[in-house]
Structure formats: structure tokens, C-alpha cells
Coordinates of C-alpha atoms and ligand atoms in Angstrom, one line a residue:
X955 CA 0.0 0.0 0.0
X956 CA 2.7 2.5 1.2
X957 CA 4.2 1.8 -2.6
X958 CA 1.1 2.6 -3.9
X959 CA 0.7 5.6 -1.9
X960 CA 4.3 6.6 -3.2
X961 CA 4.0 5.7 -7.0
X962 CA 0.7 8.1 -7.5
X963 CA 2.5 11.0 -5.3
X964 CA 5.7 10.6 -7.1
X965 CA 3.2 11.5 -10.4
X966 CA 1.3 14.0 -9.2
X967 CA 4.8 15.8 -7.6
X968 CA 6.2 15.5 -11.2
X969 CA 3.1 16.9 -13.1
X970 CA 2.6 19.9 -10.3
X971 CA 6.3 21.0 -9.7
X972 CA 6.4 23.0 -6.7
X973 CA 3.0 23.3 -5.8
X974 CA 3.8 22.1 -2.1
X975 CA 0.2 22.8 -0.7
X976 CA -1.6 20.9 -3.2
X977 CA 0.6 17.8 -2.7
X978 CA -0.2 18.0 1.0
X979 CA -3.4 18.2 0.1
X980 CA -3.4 15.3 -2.8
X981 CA -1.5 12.9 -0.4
X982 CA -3.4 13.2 2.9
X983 CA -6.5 12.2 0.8
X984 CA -4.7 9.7 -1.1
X985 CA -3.6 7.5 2.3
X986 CA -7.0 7.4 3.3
X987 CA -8.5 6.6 0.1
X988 CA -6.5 4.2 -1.8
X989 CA -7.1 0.9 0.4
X990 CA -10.7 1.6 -0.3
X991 CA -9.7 2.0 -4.2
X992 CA -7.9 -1.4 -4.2
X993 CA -10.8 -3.0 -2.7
X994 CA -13.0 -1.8 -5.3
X995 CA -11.4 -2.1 -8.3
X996 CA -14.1 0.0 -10.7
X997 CA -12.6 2.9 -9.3
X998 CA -9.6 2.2 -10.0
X999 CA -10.3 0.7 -13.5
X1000 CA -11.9 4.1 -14.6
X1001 CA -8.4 5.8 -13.4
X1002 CA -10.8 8.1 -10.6
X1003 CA -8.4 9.1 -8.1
X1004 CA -6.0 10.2 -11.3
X1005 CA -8.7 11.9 -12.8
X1006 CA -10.1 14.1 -9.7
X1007 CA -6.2 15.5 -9.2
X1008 CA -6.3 17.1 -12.6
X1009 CA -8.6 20.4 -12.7
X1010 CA -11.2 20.5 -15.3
X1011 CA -9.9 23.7 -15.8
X1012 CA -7.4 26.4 -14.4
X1013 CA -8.1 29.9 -15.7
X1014 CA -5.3 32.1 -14.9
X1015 CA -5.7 36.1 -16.1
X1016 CA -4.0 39.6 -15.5
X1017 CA -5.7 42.1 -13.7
X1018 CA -4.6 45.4 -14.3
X1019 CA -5.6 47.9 -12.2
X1020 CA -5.3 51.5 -10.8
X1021 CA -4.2 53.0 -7.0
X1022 CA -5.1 56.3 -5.9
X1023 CA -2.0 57.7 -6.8
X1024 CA -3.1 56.7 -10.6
X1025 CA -0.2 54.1 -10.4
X1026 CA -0.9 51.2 -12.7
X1027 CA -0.7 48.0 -10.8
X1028 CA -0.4 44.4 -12.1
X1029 CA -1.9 41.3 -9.8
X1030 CA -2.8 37.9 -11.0
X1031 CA -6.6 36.7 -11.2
X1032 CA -7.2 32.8 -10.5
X1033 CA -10.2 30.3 -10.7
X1034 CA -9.4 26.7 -10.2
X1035 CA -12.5 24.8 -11.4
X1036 CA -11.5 21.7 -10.0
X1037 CA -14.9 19.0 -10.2
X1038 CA -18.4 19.4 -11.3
X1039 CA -19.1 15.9 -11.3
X1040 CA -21.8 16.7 -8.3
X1041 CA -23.1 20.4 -9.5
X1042 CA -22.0 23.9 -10.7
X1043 CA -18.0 24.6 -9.3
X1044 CA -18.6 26.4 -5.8
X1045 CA -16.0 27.9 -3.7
X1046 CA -14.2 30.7 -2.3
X1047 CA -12.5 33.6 -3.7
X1048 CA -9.2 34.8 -1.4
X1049 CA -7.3 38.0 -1.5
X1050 CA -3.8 37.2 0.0
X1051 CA -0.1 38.4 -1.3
X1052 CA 0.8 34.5 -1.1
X1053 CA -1.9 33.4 -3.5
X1054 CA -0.5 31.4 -6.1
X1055 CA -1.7 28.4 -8.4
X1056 CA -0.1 25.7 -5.4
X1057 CA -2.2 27.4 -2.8
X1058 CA -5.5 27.4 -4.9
X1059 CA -5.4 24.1 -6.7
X1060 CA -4.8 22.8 -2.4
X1061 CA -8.1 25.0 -1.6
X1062 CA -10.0 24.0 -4.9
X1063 CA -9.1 19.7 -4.3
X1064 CA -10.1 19.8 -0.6
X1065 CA -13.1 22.0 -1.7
X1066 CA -14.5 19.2 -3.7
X1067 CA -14.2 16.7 -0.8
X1068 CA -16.1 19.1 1.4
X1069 CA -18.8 20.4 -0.9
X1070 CA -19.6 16.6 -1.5
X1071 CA -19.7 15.8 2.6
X1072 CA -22.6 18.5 3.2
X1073 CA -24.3 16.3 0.9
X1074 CA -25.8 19.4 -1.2
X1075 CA -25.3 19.4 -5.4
X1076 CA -22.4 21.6 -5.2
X1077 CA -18.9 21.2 -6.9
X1078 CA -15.6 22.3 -6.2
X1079 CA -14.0 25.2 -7.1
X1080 CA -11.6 27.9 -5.7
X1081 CA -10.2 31.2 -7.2
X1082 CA -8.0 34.3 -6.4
X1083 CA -5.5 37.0 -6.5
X1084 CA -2.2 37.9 -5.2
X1085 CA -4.0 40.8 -4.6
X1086 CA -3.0 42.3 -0.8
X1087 CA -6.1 44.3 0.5
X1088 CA -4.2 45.5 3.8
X1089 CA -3.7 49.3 3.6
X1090 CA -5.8 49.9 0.4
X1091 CA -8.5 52.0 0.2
X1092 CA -12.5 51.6 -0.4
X1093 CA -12.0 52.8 -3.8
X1094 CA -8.6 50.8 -5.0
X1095 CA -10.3 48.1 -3.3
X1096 CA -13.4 48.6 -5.6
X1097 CA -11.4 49.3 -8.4
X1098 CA -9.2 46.0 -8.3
X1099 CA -12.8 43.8 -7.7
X1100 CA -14.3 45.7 -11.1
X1101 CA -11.0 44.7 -12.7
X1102 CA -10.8 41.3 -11.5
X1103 CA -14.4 40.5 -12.3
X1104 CA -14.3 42.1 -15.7
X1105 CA -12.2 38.9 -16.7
X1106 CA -13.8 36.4 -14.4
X1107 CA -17.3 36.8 -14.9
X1108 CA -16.9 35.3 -18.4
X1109 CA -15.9 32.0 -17.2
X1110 CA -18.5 32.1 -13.8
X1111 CA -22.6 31.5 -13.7
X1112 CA -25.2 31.0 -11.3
X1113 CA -26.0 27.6 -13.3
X1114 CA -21.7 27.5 -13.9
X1115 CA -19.2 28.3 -11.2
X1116 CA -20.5 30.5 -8.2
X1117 CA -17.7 31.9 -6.1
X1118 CA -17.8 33.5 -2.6
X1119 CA -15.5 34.7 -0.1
X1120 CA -12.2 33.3 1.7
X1121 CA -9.1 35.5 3.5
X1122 CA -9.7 39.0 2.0
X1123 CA -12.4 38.7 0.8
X1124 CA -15.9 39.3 2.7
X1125 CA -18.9 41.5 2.1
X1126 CA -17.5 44.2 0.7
X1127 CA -15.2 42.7 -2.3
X1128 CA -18.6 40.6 -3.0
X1129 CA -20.4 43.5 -3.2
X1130 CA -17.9 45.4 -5.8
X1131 CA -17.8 41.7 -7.6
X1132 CA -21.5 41.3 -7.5
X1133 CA -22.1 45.1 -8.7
X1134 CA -19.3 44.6 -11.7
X1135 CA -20.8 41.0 -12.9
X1136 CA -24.6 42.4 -13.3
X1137 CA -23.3 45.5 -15.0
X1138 CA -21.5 43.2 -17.8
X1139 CA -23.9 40.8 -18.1
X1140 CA -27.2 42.4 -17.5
X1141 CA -28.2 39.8 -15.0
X1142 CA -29.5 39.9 -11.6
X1143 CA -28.6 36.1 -10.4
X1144 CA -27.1 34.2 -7.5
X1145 CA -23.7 34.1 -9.5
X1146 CA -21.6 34.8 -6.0
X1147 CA -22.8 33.9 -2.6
X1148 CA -22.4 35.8 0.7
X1149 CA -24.2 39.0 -0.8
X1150 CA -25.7 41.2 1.4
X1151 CA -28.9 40.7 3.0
X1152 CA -31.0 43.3 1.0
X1153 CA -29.7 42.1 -2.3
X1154 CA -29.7 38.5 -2.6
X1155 CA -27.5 37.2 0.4
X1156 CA -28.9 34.5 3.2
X1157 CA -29.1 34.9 6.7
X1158 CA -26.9 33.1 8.5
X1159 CA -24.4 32.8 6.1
X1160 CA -21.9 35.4 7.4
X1161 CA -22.0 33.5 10.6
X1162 CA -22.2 29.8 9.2
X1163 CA -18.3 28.8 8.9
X1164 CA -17.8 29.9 12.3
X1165 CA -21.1 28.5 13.6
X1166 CA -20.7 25.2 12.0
X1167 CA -17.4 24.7 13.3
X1168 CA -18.6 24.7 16.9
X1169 CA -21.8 22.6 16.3
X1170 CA -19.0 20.0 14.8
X1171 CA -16.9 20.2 17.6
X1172 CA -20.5 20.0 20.0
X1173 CA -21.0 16.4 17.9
X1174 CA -17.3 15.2 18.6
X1175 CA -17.6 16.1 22.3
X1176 CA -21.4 14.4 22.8
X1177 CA -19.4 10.9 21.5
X1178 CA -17.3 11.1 24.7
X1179 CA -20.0 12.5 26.7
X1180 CA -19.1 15.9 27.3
X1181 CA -19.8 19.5 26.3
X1182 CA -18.8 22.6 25.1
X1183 CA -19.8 24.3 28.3
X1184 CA -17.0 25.7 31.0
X1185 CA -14.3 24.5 28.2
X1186 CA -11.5 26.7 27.5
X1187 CA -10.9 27.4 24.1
X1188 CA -8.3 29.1 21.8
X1189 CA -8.7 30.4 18.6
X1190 CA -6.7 31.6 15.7
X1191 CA -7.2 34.3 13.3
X1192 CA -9.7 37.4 14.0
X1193 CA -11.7 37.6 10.9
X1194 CA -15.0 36.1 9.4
X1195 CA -14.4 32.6 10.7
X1196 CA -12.7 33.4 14.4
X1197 CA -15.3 35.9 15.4
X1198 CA -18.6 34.0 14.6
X1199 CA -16.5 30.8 16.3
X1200 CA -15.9 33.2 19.2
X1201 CA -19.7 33.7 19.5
X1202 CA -21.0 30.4 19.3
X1203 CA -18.6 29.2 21.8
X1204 CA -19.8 32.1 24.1
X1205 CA -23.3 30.9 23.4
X1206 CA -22.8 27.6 24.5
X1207 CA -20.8 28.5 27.5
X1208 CA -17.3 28.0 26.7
X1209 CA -14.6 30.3 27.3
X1210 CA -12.6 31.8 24.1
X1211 CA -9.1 33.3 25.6
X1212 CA -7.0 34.0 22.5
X1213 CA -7.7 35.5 18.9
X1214 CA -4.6 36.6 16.6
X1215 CA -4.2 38.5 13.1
X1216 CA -0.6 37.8 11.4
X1217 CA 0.8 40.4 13.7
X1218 CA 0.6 38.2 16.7
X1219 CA -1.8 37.3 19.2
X1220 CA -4.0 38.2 22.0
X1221 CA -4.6 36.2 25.3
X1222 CA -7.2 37.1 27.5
X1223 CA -7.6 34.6 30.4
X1224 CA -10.8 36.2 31.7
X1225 CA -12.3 35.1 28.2
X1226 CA -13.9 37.0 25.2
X1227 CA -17.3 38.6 26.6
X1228 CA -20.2 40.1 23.7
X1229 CA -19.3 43.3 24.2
X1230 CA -15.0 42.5 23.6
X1231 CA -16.1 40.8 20.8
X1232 CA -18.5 44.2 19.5
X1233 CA -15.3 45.7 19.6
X1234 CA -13.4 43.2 17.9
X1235 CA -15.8 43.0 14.9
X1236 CA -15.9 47.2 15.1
X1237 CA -11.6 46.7 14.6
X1238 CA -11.9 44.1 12.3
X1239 CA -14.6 44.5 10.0
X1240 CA -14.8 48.5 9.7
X1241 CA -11.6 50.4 11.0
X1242 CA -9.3 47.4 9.6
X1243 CA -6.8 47.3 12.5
X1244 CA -4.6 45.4 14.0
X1245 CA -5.8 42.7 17.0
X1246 CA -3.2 44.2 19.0
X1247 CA -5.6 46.9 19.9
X1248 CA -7.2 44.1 22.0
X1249 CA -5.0 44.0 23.9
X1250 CA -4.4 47.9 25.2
X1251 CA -8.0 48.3 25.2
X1252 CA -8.8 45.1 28.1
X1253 CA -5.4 45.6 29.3
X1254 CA -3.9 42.1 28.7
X1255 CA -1.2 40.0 27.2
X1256 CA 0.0 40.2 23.1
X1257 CA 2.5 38.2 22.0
X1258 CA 4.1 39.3 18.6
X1259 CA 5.0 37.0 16.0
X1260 CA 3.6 33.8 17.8
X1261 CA 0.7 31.3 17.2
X1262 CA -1.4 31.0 20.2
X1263 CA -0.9 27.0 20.3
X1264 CA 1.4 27.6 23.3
X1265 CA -1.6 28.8 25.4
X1266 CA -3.4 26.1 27.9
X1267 CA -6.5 25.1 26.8
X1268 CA -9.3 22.1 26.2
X1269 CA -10.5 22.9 22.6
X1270 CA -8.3 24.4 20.0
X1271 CA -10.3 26.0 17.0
X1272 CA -7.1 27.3 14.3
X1273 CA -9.5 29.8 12.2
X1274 CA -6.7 31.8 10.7
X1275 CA -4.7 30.0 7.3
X1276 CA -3.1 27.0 6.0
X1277 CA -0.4 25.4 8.1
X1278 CA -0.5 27.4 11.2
X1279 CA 0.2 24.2 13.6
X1280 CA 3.2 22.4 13.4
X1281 CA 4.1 19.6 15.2
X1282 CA 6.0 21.3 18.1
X1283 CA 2.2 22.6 18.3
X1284 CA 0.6 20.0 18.2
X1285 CA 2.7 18.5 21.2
X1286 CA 2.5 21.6 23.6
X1287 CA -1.7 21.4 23.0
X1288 CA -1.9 17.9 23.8
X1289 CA 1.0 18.3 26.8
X1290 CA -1.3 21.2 27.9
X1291 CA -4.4 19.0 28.1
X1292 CA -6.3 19.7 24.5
X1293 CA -8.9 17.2 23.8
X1294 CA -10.5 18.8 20.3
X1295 CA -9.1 20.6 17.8
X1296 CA -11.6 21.4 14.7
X1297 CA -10.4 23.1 12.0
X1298 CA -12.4 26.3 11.1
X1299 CA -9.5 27.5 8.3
X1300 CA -8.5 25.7 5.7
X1301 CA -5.4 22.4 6.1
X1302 CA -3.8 24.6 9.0
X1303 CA -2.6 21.2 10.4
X1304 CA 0.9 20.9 9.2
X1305 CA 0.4 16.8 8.2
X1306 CA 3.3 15.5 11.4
X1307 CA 0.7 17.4 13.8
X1308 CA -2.1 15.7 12.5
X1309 CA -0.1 12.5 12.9
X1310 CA 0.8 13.8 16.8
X1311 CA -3.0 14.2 17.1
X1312 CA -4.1 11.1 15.9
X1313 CA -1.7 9.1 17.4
X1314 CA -2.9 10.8 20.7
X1315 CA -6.7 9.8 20.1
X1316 CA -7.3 13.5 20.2
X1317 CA -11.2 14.4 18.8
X1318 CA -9.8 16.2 15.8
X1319 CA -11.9 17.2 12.9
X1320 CA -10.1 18.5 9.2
X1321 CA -11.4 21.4 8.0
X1322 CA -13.1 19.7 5.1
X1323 CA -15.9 18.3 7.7
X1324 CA -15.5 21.0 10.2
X1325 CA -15.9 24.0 8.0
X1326 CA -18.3 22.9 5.6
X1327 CA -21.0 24.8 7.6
X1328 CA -19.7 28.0 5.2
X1329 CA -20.1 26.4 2.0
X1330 CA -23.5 24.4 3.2
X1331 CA -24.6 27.8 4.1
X1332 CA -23.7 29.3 1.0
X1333 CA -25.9 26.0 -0.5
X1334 CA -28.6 27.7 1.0
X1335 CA -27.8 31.0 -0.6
X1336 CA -28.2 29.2 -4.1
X1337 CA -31.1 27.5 -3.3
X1338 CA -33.1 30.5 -2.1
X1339 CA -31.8 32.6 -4.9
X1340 CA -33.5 30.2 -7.8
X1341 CA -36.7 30.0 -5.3
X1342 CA -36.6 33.7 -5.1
X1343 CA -37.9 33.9 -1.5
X1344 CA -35.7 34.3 1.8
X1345 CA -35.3 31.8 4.6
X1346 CA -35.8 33.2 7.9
X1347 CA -32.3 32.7 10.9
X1348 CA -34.1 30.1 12.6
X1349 CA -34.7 28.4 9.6
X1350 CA -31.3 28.5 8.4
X1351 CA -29.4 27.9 11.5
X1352 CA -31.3 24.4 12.2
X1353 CA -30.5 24.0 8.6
X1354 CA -27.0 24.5 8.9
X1355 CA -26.7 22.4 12.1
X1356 CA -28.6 19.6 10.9
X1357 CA -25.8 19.8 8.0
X1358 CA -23.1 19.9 10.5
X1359 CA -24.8 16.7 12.8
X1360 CA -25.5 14.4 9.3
X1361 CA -21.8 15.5 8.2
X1362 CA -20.5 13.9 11.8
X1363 CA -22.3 10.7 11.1
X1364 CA -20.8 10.0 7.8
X1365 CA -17.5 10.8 9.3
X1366 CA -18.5 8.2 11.9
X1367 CA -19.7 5.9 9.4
X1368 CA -16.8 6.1 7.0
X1369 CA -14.0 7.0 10.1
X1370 CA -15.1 4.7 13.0
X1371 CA -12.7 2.2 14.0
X1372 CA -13.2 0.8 17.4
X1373 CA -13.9 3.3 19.9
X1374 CA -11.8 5.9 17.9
X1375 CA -12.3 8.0 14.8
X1376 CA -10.5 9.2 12.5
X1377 CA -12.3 12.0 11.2
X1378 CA -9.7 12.3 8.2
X1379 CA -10.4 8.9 7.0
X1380 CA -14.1 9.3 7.2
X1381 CA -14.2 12.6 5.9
X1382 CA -11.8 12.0 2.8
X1383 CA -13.7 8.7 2.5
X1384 CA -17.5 10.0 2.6
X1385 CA -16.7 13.1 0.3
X1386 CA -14.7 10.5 -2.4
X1387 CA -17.4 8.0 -2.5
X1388 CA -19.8 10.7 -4.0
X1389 CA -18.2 12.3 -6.5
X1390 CA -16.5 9.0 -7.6
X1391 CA -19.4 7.4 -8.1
X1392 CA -21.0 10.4 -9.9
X1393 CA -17.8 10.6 -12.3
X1394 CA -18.4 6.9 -13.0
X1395 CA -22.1 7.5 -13.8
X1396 CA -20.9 10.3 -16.1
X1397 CA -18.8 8.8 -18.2
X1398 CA -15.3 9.2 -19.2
X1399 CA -15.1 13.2 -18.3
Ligands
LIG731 P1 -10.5 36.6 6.9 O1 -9.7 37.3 5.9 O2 -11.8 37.2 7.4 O3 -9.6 36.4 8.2 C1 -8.4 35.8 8.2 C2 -7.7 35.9 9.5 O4 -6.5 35.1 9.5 C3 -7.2 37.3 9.8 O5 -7.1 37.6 11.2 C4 -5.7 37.2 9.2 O6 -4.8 38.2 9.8 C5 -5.3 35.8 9.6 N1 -4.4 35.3 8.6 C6 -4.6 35.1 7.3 N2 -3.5 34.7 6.7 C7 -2.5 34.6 7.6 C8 -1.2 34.3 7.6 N3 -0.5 33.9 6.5 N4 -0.5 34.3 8.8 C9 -1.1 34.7 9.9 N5 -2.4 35.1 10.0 C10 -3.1 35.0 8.9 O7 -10.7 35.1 6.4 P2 -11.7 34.0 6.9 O8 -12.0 34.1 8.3 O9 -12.8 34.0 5.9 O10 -10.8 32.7 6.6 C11 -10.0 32.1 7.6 C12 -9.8 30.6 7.2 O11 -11.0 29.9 7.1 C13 -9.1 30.4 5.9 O12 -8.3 29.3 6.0 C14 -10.3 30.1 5.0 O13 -9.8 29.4 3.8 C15 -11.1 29.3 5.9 N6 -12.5 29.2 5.5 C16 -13.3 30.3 5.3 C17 -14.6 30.2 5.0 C18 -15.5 31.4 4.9 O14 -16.7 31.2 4.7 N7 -15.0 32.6 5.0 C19 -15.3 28.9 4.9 C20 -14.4 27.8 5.2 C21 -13.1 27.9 5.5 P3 -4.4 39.5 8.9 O15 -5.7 40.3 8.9 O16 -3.3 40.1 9.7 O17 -4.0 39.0 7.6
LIG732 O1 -13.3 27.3 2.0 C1 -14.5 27.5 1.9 O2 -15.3 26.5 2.0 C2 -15.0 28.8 1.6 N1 -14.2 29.7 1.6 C3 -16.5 29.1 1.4 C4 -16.9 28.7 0.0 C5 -18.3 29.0 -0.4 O3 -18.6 28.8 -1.6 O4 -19.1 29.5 0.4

């Protein structure tokens, strides 16, 4: 098996030179899928597992725009449309400087996994720009979105490839996006999801990534016979996905102490009240500052340049970027007493933590099953866009949880060995069954 494992990696490492992320990706779903391919040998007759690694198409563009200087500036436009064997490509757009094909084709593969878990007729898809939004203002913000949809919109569609926000990119690039793509095409359709609420977008759905995380990690706790209540928690990161985590666990009665930004990190031991957390989304989502501010505000501890893994804690919820926790991490959280770890960003597990946290039967949940709540959500957005009516929060949160519950099962159903489970297996395992089988219904695509 391990020869197997090494043969097909030793291809896709040859055909993707240098695209580190997307090998991580490619071989932590390869280990848990290829014993299942061996034992059922249609999938492997029909070549799946060497047809999903190879997009159905990469589009890769310039986007020329101008800054407020009238400087010209040059970025590069992205969309990875990666599977549509289970519906129109869905995923997220992200607005980072490290954006690069590596990093997207990694976010576009896991996407498919994860759209196919929530068990909704989505694809996968991911797309982006080197793009760095820090420092700009409203209107080079607005102008680099008109840009950058100018050239995209021709290869998106509601019924096609419907993108949505990731790092960077939240409410407001949607909304210069959205207001670009109608005034090309003359449409008013659910082409992007997370619009606002008075134009198309869903309740809930700001909230839903976050949210769903912590009604995952509520599922993983009830199989031990716990709760999130009177737990400690830390979390990464301080935008869309950190603060709705933040107020979920607050909700439930657990106790957030850290949040960071890629300046460094806060920790405030008396925990992360409604009204800190006002202020946080005040910093965060309208003055654009730095979490630092947290810090001299409630008068406690920031620690610049650091993760907050070193911080003591029961659940660990890493909501900020790709490999965030290393293994030295990984160590210090289970030496410190962390049972949980679910992953609200996307692969921030560096792959030797994830092997420290297995190996110590720790309830950990990849973001592909933890942070499908987002996507799910944006589902919904899709759904009540073609109905042309709008769900009401209650409606949508149940939704979303009952989502989150049914995605647990599978991962018990498909990860379950014993009395442990191994969420990677059964979420890698779930998600591949479906678009596998759909690809083989399909033909040779
Ligand atoms: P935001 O842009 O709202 O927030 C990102 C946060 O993470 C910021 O605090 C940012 O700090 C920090 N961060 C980003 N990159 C780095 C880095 N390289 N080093 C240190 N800190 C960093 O993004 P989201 O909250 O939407 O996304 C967070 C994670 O969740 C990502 O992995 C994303 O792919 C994943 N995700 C998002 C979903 C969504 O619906 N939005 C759905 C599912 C997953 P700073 O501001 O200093 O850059
Ligand atoms: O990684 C993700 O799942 C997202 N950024 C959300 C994608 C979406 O289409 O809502």
C-alpha cells in the first residue's frame, strides 16, 4: 500500500512542480483513500483518483488595475474549477499576497471533498489574486474587484461556477464583484454567494463557517460524553471565521481566551465577553486594525510573532490560514491538556501534527468536515436565490446544524474504528465515494 501511496505522489509531484500545498493536500487524501480503491477495483479501472487531481480547468488572467495615486498596478486573477461531477464549481475567492496556483489548486481539491460531505449538489472550485487588500482603500479596493471580475465573470454563472468569499475577501469585495458581474452581463442572479442581506444574500451565512465549526466540535464532544460548556478554548485568526466561532462558543458556555491576526496574538484569560467581541468586529470588519488593539483596550497579554498554540486550553479551534500548527504545536496542545481541535480555516494542520493528534486519540476534525458549515450555508444561498424567496435565521441555522450533525455521522460511518475515529479517514472517505461514483455515472469526463 505505502508503494502505492508513493508511486501516485511521485506522479502528481512531477506533473505539479512546486506546488507544495496541493501535494499536501493530494497525499493526505490519497492514504486514506487508496485501500478503499484497491478493494473496489471500478474505481480504479476508470483511473478516478487520477482523474479528480487534474482540474477541469485552471483559468489564470491579469488584472490590471489603478491606485489612488493613478499608479498602474499588475496582480494575478485565478479560478481553479476543479470537479463538477456533483453540480455547478462552488468555492471561495481569497485575496492574500501568497496566492498562487499551489495554494488554490490545495483549496479547490479539498473544496471538492467538502462540498460533496454537506451532501448538497455543489462542486468544487476555488479562485483568487495575489492581490493584498491590507492598507488599500474603499476605492482601489473597488477598483481592483471591477478589474478582477471584468475577466472572471466570463468563465462564472449562477447555473456554472458560483464563487464566494475566503481570506480577503468578505462582504465588501462581494459586493464590488456582484455590482461589476450584473453590470457586464445584464443579469441579476445568485452568481456569488455571501451577498448582502437586501440584495440576494442569506441569513446566516456570514456567521455559518464559524457556527458550523462549533456545532461540529459539540458532535465530537457528545461521543465522549461531554460538552462545550465551562471549556477553554483558543482560537486563531480574527476575521469572518474566528469571530462568529468566538460567538458560538460564548453561546454555549465555553470560554474563548486568544484570537490573533498575522501580527501576533491576544490572550485574555478572563475570556472574550459580547461586548469585547462588538469591539473586535468594530476593529476588524470597519476600522481594519490590528488585534493588538485588543490588547491595550482590556489591558492584557499580546505576543508578537507567535501562534497561540502555546496557550493552555481544552479545545483548540485554528481559524486563521493554511499550516498554522506544526508539530512542536501539536505536542504543547496535547502536553497542555487539549482534547478537540476542529479546524475552522483551511489544512492549518501541518500533516506530522495531524499525525501527533491522531496518534494521541485527540477528537480532531479537518477542516473539510468542520468547516463545511460556510459552503453548506452558501448551498442555501443558491437555493433560495432560484426560489426567489428568503429563509428566515431560525430556519437556516437548524439548517445548517442539521448539516453539520449528518456531516459527523458520515465521518463516523466512513472513520469509525473501534472506539476511535479518525475524522480524516471518514471525511476524505465520505466526500470521495460521492463524486467517484458520480464521475463513473458520467462517463469518461
Ligand atoms: P479573513 O480574511 O476574514 O480572516 C483571516 C484571519 O486570519 C485574519 O485575522 C488574518 O490576519 C489571519 N491570517 C490570514 N493569513 C494569515 C497568515 N498567513 N499568517 C497569519 N495570520 C493570517 O478570512 P476567513 O476568516 O474567511 O478565513 C479564515 C480561514 O478559514 C481560511 O483558511 C479560509 O480558507 C477558511 N474558511 C473560510 C470560510 C468562509 O466562509 N469565509 C469557509 C471555510 C473555510 P491578517 O488580517 O493580519 O492578515
Ligand atoms: O473554504 C470554503 O469553504 C469557503 N471559503 C467558502 C466557500 C463558499 O462557496 O461558500
Amino acid at each position: 500500500m505505502q508503494k502505492k501511496i508513493k508511486d501516485f505522489m511521485s506522479k502528481v509531484i512531477e506533473k505539479n512542480p512546486g506546488e507544495t500545498e496541493f501535494h499536501q493536500a493530494v497525499q493526505e487524501v490519497v492514504e486514506s483513500v487508496m485501500p478503499f480503491i484497491e478493494k473496489n477495483p471500478k474505481y480504479q479501472n476508470a483511473k478516478i483518483l487520477e482523474r479528480m487531481v487534474e482540474p477541469e480547468r485552471v483559468v489564470m488572467f491579469r488584472v490590471p488595475w489603478q491606485n489612488d495615486k493613478g499608479e498602474i498596478q499588475v496582480d494575478r486573477g485565478f479560478r481553479i474549477e476543479m470537479n463538477s461531477a456533483l453540480g455547478p464549481y462552488k468555492g471561495g475567492i481569497r485575496f492574500h499576497p501568497s496566492v498562487n496556483l499551489g495554494i488554490l489548486k490545495f483549496l479547490a481539491f479539498e473544496q471538492v471533498f467538502k462540498n460533496s460531505v454537506t451532501t448538497l449538489p455543489m462542486g468544487g472550485g476555488k479562485g483568487g489574486s495575489d492581490f493584498d487588500p491590507k492598507g488599500k482603500s474603499d476605492n482601489e479596493v473597488m477598483r481592483f474587484c471591477q478589474s478582477f471580475m471584468t475577466e472572471l465573470q466570463r468563465h462564472i454563472g449562477p447555473d456554472t461556477d458560483v464563487p464566494a468569499g475566503d481570506i480577503g475577501v468578505g462582504g465588501r469585495e462581494i459586493g464590488y464583484m456582484f455590482g461589476q458581474y450584473k453590470r457586464l452581463r445584464n443579469e441579476f442572479t445568485g452568481v456569488l454567494t455571501g451577498k448582502g442581506l437586501n440584495w440576494g444574500g442569506s441569513l446566516i451565512r456570514p456567521e455559518a463557517t464559524g457556527y458550523g465549526c462549533v456545532y461540529f466540535a459539540q458532535e465530537m464532544l457528545k461521543t465522549k460524553g461531554e460538552s462545550l460548556k465551562g471549556k477553554v478554548c483558543t482560537v486563531s485568526g480574527s476575521g469572518n471565521v474566528a469571530q462568529y466561532t468566538v460567538e458560538k462558543l460564548l453561546q454555549l458556555g465555553a470560554k474563548s481566551v486568544t484570537l490573533s491576526d498575522s501580527n501576533g496574538y491576544i490572550y485574555d484569560p478572563d475570556g472574550i465577553s459580547k461586548q469585547k467581541l462588538e469591539f473586535v468586529m468594530e476593529l476588524k470588519n470597519v476600522r481594519r486594525g490590528r488585534i493588538k488593539e485588543y490588547a491595550a483596550k482590556y489591558n492584557c497579554k499580546y505576543v508578537e510573532g507567535r501562534w497561540p498554540w502555546e496557550v493552555k486550553c481544552d479545545c483548540a479551534f485554528p481559524s486563521a490560514t493554511q499550516n498554522e500548527i506544526h508539530d512542536t504545536d501539536a505536542k504543547r496542545l496535547i502536553k497542555n491538556g487539549c482534547i478537540l481541535v476542529a479546524e475552522g480555516a483551511n489544512m492549518p494542520s501541518m500533516p506530522k501534527a495531524v499525525e501527533v493528534f491522531l496518534d494521541a486519540k485527540t477528537l480532531y476534525a479537518p477542516g473539510k468536515a468542520s468547516n463545511a458549515g460556510g459552503v453548506a450555508t452558501s448551498g442555501f444561498e443558491m437555493s433560495q436565490n432560484s426560489q426567489r424567496l428568503s429563509w428566515t435565521r431560525e430556519e437556516v441555522d437548524e439548517k445548517l446544524r442539521q448539516i453539520m450533525i449528518k456531516i459527523h455521522e458520515s465521518c463516523l460511518k466512513y472513520g469509525k474504528k473501534g472506539n476511535f475515529t479518525n475524522y480524516v479517514d471518514g471525511a476524505n472517505l465520505a466526500g470521495f465515494v460521492k463524486v467517484a461514483d458520480a464521475m463513473l455515472d458520467q462517463g469518461l469526463v
